[in-house]
Amino acid sequence: MQQQLEQTYQQALADLEHIQSSDALREWELKILGQKGAITLMLRGIGQLAKEERAAFGKRANEVRDLLATAYESRAELVQEHELARSLEEGQIDVTLPGRAHPTGGLHPSTQTFRELYRIWGDMGFQVFRSRDVETDEMNFTLLNIPEHHPARDMWDTFYTTTPGMILRTHTSPGQIRAMRELGAEGTQPIRVILPGMCYRYEQITARSEMQFHQLEGLAIGRNIRMSDLKGTVTEFARRFYGANAKVRFRASYFPFTEPSMEIDVECFLCGGQGCRVCKYAGWLEIAGAGMVHPTVLRNGGYDPTQWSGFAFGMGPERMTMLKHGIQDIRYFWSNDLRFLEQF
Ligand code: DAH
């Protein structure tokens, strides 16, 4: 047993020298010094020895236990130091690594176009007037000189609500009536407004038409406002939006709420009028519908058409954005695909 004690002692010391982790250290402690450890068991088995051997063995065994306990303590200190050093090293911040960027949001391409339009029209003296998306049939059609059952209603495929007489506006033009009534002070004040907003049409969705899209309406009411004012204003707008060399042309057209009515084209800024795929080889791009406000519409807004006149126009920000960036499909605008949106 004496010999076994010395052997265990040497072996335990040797093992301890190789221990690198606190887990292994704990295991060693259990095996050697724990309740059922080798040394503890030997001390307990002392009674099996001959009486005269007991004192000497006991003394040595206690000595060995204390020596091992001391060796254990100093090893434990060493292992802890190493582990701390290692974890500090591993957890160290490498300041030379590139940082992780925060994902940032961006403005929707239509919002960007709208903001540019607000800036330009604002500089030209037009204020923003917001009108409602859910409209009455009367505002959207009747008061704009499109009576019930009139064939001109065919121009707008309409979303009806379950409330009779309530629809989703098919264009921003009903805002003209609201602006005249709210800002005109019973037909006594001139007004210059732009009316931005979403419009809705019950249409087949294709690359060229969506069932929802924005419009920017414009309306100027005053005394002696003439066709030349409309032409000059729109030409100036085109120069500010498309560049100083922008050319515009006016084509006769028809809208129930204007007389005369026209469509406005700008010379294709991609090919300079030479003809290309975007302008479909016409050399011109259609950017707006416009005209002189119809006397009936003026009257419905509270103005006396013998004293007051005005012009109006309606343009499509999505269409303008598509032309500007060569976007081929209007469906990208509301499909929430970040790969599209992040490009702007
Ligand atoms: N409201 C028309 C549409 O949606 C666009 C329009 C044409 C607006 C002529 C106007 C205008 O103000 O004068 O098709």
XYZ file of C-alpha atoms and ligand atoms in Angstrom:
358
model
C 0.000 0.000 0.000
C 2.927 2.257 0.739
C 4.205 1.632 -2.741
C 0.779 2.194 -4.263
C 0.593 5.558 -2.472
C 3.932 6.672 -3.905
C 2.931 5.504 -7.382
C -0.408 7.302 -7.255
C 1.375 10.402 -6.016
C 3.899 10.416 -8.886
C 1.269 9.641 -11.492
C -1.086 12.347 -10.205
C 1.723 14.933 -10.253
C 2.638 13.952 -13.807
C -0.983 14.130 -14.950
C -1.407 17.530 -13.366
C 1.527 18.891 -15.389
C -0.352 18.206 -18.622
C -3.658 19.678 -17.659
C -4.665 22.702 -19.806
C -8.309 23.343 -19.007
C -10.388 23.906 -15.914
C -12.664 21.032 -17.000
C -9.740 18.567 -16.956
C -8.613 20.109 -13.681
C -11.975 19.420 -12.068
C -11.876 15.845 -13.328
C -8.404 15.351 -11.852
C -9.491 16.729 -8.492
C -12.450 14.333 -8.332
C -10.268 11.380 -9.260
C -7.488 12.118 -6.747
C -8.681 14.299 -3.890
C -12.469 14.029 -4.095
C -14.780 12.032 -1.784
C -14.059 8.925 -3.818
C -10.607 9.997 -4.966
C -7.614 7.646 -4.872
C -5.864 9.359 -1.953
C -9.079 9.724 0.064
C -9.823 6.032 -0.383
C -6.351 5.065 0.725
C -6.621 7.154 3.869
C -9.911 5.473 4.604
C -8.433 2.005 4.071
C -5.773 2.562 6.700
C -7.476 0.091 9.022
C -6.505 -2.802 6.764
C -2.821 -2.220 7.567
C -0.909 -3.875 10.374
C -1.088 -1.738 13.485
C 2.607 -0.759 13.479
C 2.436 0.456 9.857
C -0.610 2.670 10.326
C 1.064 5.721 11.889
C 3.823 6.037 9.311
C 1.430 5.414 6.399
C -1.113 7.867 7.718
C 1.499 10.568 8.152
C 2.826 10.080 4.640
C -0.624 9.842 3.091
C -1.645 13.148 4.691
C 1.589 14.668 3.494
C 0.967 13.429 -0.035
C -2.606 14.765 0.049
C -1.374 18.221 1.138
C 1.378 18.239 -1.458
C -1.081 17.306 -4.166
C -3.557 19.923 -2.964
C -0.836 22.591 -3.170
C 0.234 21.391 -6.612
C -3.399 21.487 -7.664
C -3.796 25.091 -6.478
C -0.805 26.361 -8.372
C -1.800 24.441 -11.511
C -5.305 25.843 -11.259
C -3.908 29.354 -11.080
C -1.826 28.749 -14.185
C -4.719 27.223 -16.132
C -6.987 30.125 -15.225
C -4.419 32.638 -16.329
C -4.057 30.867 -19.671
C -7.768 30.632 -20.186
C -8.232 34.309 -19.466
C -5.417 35.252 -21.821
C -6.888 33.054 -24.543
C -10.380 34.451 -24.202
C -9.031 37.999 -24.260
C -7.131 37.210 -27.403
C -10.070 35.568 -29.111
C -12.476 38.306 -28.111
C -10.181 41.042 -29.235
C -11.644 43.630 -31.601
C -9.822 43.814 -34.893
C -10.015 47.504 -35.640
C -8.649 46.950 -39.136
C -11.769 45.029 -40.250
C -14.261 47.014 -42.360
C -17.299 48.136 -40.357
C -20.777 46.709 -40.753
C -22.975 49.304 -42.434
C -26.468 49.973 -41.113
C -29.098 49.269 -43.755
C -30.653 52.596 -44.723
C -34.062 53.195 -46.235
C -34.644 55.330 -49.283
C -37.371 57.292 -50.955
C -39.646 55.554 -53.442
C -38.840 56.670 -57.009
C -42.329 58.201 -57.336
C -41.810 60.137 -54.092
C -38.538 61.452 -55.467
C -40.250 62.589 -58.665
C -43.081 64.183 -56.668
C -40.597 66.118 -54.539
C -38.912 67.483 -57.626
C -42.312 68.438 -59.054
C -43.286 70.209 -55.806
C -40.028 72.144 -55.876
C -40.423 73.270 -59.484
C -44.125 74.124 -59.292
C -43.571 75.700 -55.865
C -40.919 77.997 -57.341
C -43.466 78.936 -60.005
C -46.040 79.953 -57.390
C -48.201 76.828 -57.092
C -49.158 75.494 -53.671
C -49.909 71.849 -52.864
C -53.590 71.087 -52.307
C -54.455 67.600 -51.068
C -57.733 66.077 -52.045
C -59.338 62.765 -51.054
C -58.807 59.322 -52.640
C -62.351 58.136 -51.942
C -64.612 60.475 -53.863
C -68.210 60.942 -54.765
C -69.361 60.051 -58.230
C -70.555 63.632 -58.488
C -67.111 65.177 -57.861
C -65.231 62.684 -59.983
C -67.598 62.991 -62.971
C -70.769 65.077 -62.870
C -69.273 68.365 -61.647
C -66.445 67.934 -64.155
C -68.984 68.127 -66.943
C -69.322 64.355 -67.324
C -73.025 63.685 -66.611
C -74.368 60.280 -65.669
C -74.658 57.945 -68.647
C -72.549 60.295 -70.734
C -70.353 58.246 -73.107
C -67.273 60.193 -71.923
C -67.424 58.132 -68.712
C -66.021 55.321 -70.812
C -62.643 57.057 -70.580
C -62.365 55.984 -66.944
C -62.958 52.424 -65.713
C -64.087 52.925 -62.182
C -63.827 51.089 -58.852
C -67.178 51.420 -57.068
C -67.593 51.014 -53.309
C -70.532 49.318 -51.583
C -71.759 52.801 -50.607
C -73.925 54.192 -53.428
C -72.373 57.250 -55.036
C -68.908 56.618 -53.487
C -66.038 55.585 -55.730
C -62.236 55.592 -55.796
C -61.165 58.627 -57.790
C -60.108 57.743 -61.316
C -58.083 60.956 -61.674
C -57.020 63.917 -59.516
C -59.342 66.290 -61.423
C -62.183 66.213 -58.808
C -59.687 68.032 -56.554
C -60.172 71.009 -58.918
C -63.753 71.441 -57.692
C -62.708 71.049 -54.045
C -59.818 73.519 -54.437
C -62.050 76.115 -56.115
C -64.711 75.761 -53.436
C -62.265 75.772 -50.497
C -59.754 78.386 -51.656
C -61.821 80.524 -54.035
C -63.898 82.292 -51.334
C -67.135 82.044 -53.325
C -65.404 82.673 -56.608
C -63.644 85.865 -55.556
C -59.998 84.787 -55.210
C -57.457 83.661 -57.813
C -55.831 80.285 -57.136
C -52.741 78.425 -58.254
C -52.499 74.880 -56.969
C -51.043 71.484 -57.761
C -52.928 68.395 -56.587
C -50.837 65.252 -56.132
C -52.298 61.864 -55.343
C -53.105 58.250 -56.061
C -55.730 57.374 -58.667
C -57.488 54.069 -59.226
C -58.832 52.407 -62.331
C -60.474 49.070 -62.893
C -58.019 48.018 -65.566
C -56.150 45.005 -66.790
C -52.688 45.242 -65.208
C -49.992 45.228 -67.884
C -46.505 46.628 -68.371
C -48.133 49.911 -69.451
C -51.134 50.203 -67.138
C -51.640 49.655 -63.421
C -54.879 49.778 -61.470
C -53.322 52.380 -59.203
C -50.973 55.198 -60.169
C -50.207 58.803 -59.245
C -51.240 61.959 -60.975
C -50.221 65.537 -60.501
C -53.039 67.901 -61.349
C -52.495 71.623 -61.810
C -55.036 74.421 -61.694
C -54.737 78.183 -62.140
C -57.799 80.438 -61.874
C -57.719 84.196 -62.374
C -58.958 87.073 -64.444
C -57.713 87.112 -68.034
C -55.916 83.776 -67.872
C -55.478 82.691 -71.470
C -54.232 79.796 -73.522
C -50.875 81.569 -73.921
C -50.481 81.482 -70.120
C -50.955 77.719 -70.152
C -48.468 77.278 -72.983
C -45.877 79.561 -71.383
C -46.256 77.951 -67.962
C -45.956 74.410 -69.276
C -42.995 75.316 -71.463
C -41.215 76.840 -68.475
C -41.985 73.754 -66.419
C -40.543 71.474 -69.118
C -37.324 73.508 -69.202
C -36.953 73.225 -65.435
C -37.746 69.511 -65.343
C -36.146 68.225 -68.553
C -33.411 70.833 -69.073
C -33.030 74.271 -70.636
C -33.216 72.923 -74.186
C -36.500 71.066 -73.720
C -38.984 71.615 -76.558
C -42.727 71.203 -76.116
C -45.619 70.927 -78.526
C -49.370 71.043 -78.049
C -51.808 68.765 -79.816
C -55.565 69.297 -79.936
C -57.440 66.718 -77.863
C -60.645 66.225 -75.939
C -61.476 66.249 -72.238
C -64.979 67.038 -70.968
C -63.685 69.448 -68.278
C -61.575 71.662 -70.550
C -62.316 73.663 -73.679
C -60.215 73.779 -75.699
C -58.309 70.640 -74.646
C -54.855 69.510 -75.625
C -52.183 66.985 -75.079
C -48.658 68.151 -74.302
C -45.592 66.461 -75.759
C -41.947 67.086 -74.989
C -39.266 66.350 -77.551
C -37.746 62.953 -76.720
C -34.795 63.747 -74.474
C -33.233 60.350 -75.157
C -32.819 60.677 -78.913
C -33.200 64.452 -79.253
C -36.180 64.012 -81.550
C -34.389 61.611 -83.908
C -36.708 58.725 -83.043
C -35.895 55.797 -80.747
C -37.551 52.856 -79.010
C -38.681 54.896 -75.992
C -40.555 57.505 -78.083
C -41.634 54.753 -80.476
C -39.808 56.564 -83.289
C -42.109 59.586 -82.967
C -39.417 61.911 -81.591
C -41.965 63.171 -79.022
C -43.160 61.948 -75.618
C -46.591 62.680 -74.249
C -46.307 64.163 -70.736
C -49.685 65.700 -69.872
C -53.295 66.415 -70.714
C -54.358 70.031 -70.344
C -56.739 72.746 -71.398
C -58.719 75.839 -70.477
C -61.124 75.125 -67.631
C -64.630 74.551 -69.044
C -67.187 77.282 -68.103
C -69.414 74.645 -66.528
C -66.537 73.487 -64.293
C -65.744 77.078 -63.300
C -69.403 77.580 -62.389
C -69.413 74.339 -60.354
C -66.383 75.655 -58.462
C -68.229 78.879 -57.606
C -66.729 81.183 -60.268
C -68.550 83.359 -62.805
C -67.130 82.226 -66.175
C -67.774 85.637 -67.707
C -65.333 87.191 -65.212
C -62.930 84.346 -64.468
C -60.954 81.864 -66.510
C -58.275 79.297 -65.877
C -56.144 76.477 -67.137
C -55.634 72.952 -65.847
C -53.319 70.061 -66.550
C -52.762 66.496 -65.391
C -49.472 64.605 -65.556
C -48.328 61.119 -64.526
C -45.281 60.951 -62.217
C -44.810 57.200 -62.806
C -44.734 57.725 -66.534
C -42.269 60.599 -66.112
C -40.058 58.440 -63.874
C -40.213 55.554 -66.359
C -39.110 57.783 -69.217
C -36.360 59.370 -67.143
C -34.818 56.053 -66.033
C -35.775 53.835 -68.973
C -38.054 51.656 -66.791
C -39.914 49.256 -69.083
C -42.679 48.018 -66.795
C -44.987 50.102 -64.574
C -45.723 47.044 -62.368
C -42.323 47.465 -60.667
C -43.622 50.553 -58.831
C -46.007 48.742 -56.472
C -44.578 45.228 -56.324
C -42.262 46.111 -53.401
C -39.224 44.428 -54.896
C -36.213 45.891 -53.094
C -33.956 45.030 -56.033
C -35.939 47.577 -58.037
C -36.468 50.153 -55.283
C -32.842 50.194 -54.125
C -31.709 51.443 -57.517
C -33.118 54.911 -56.867
N -57.960 63.901 -65.689
C -57.348 63.523 -66.949
C -57.126 62.021 -66.963
O -57.020 61.443 -65.947
C -56.052 64.246 -67.156
C -56.288 65.694 -67.397
C -56.475 66.173 -68.670
C -56.308 66.585 -66.360
C -56.698 67.488 -68.924
C -56.538 67.935 -66.590
C -56.736 68.380 -67.900
O -56.569 68.823 -65.614
O -56.934 69.692 -68.130
O -57.048 61.454 -68.021
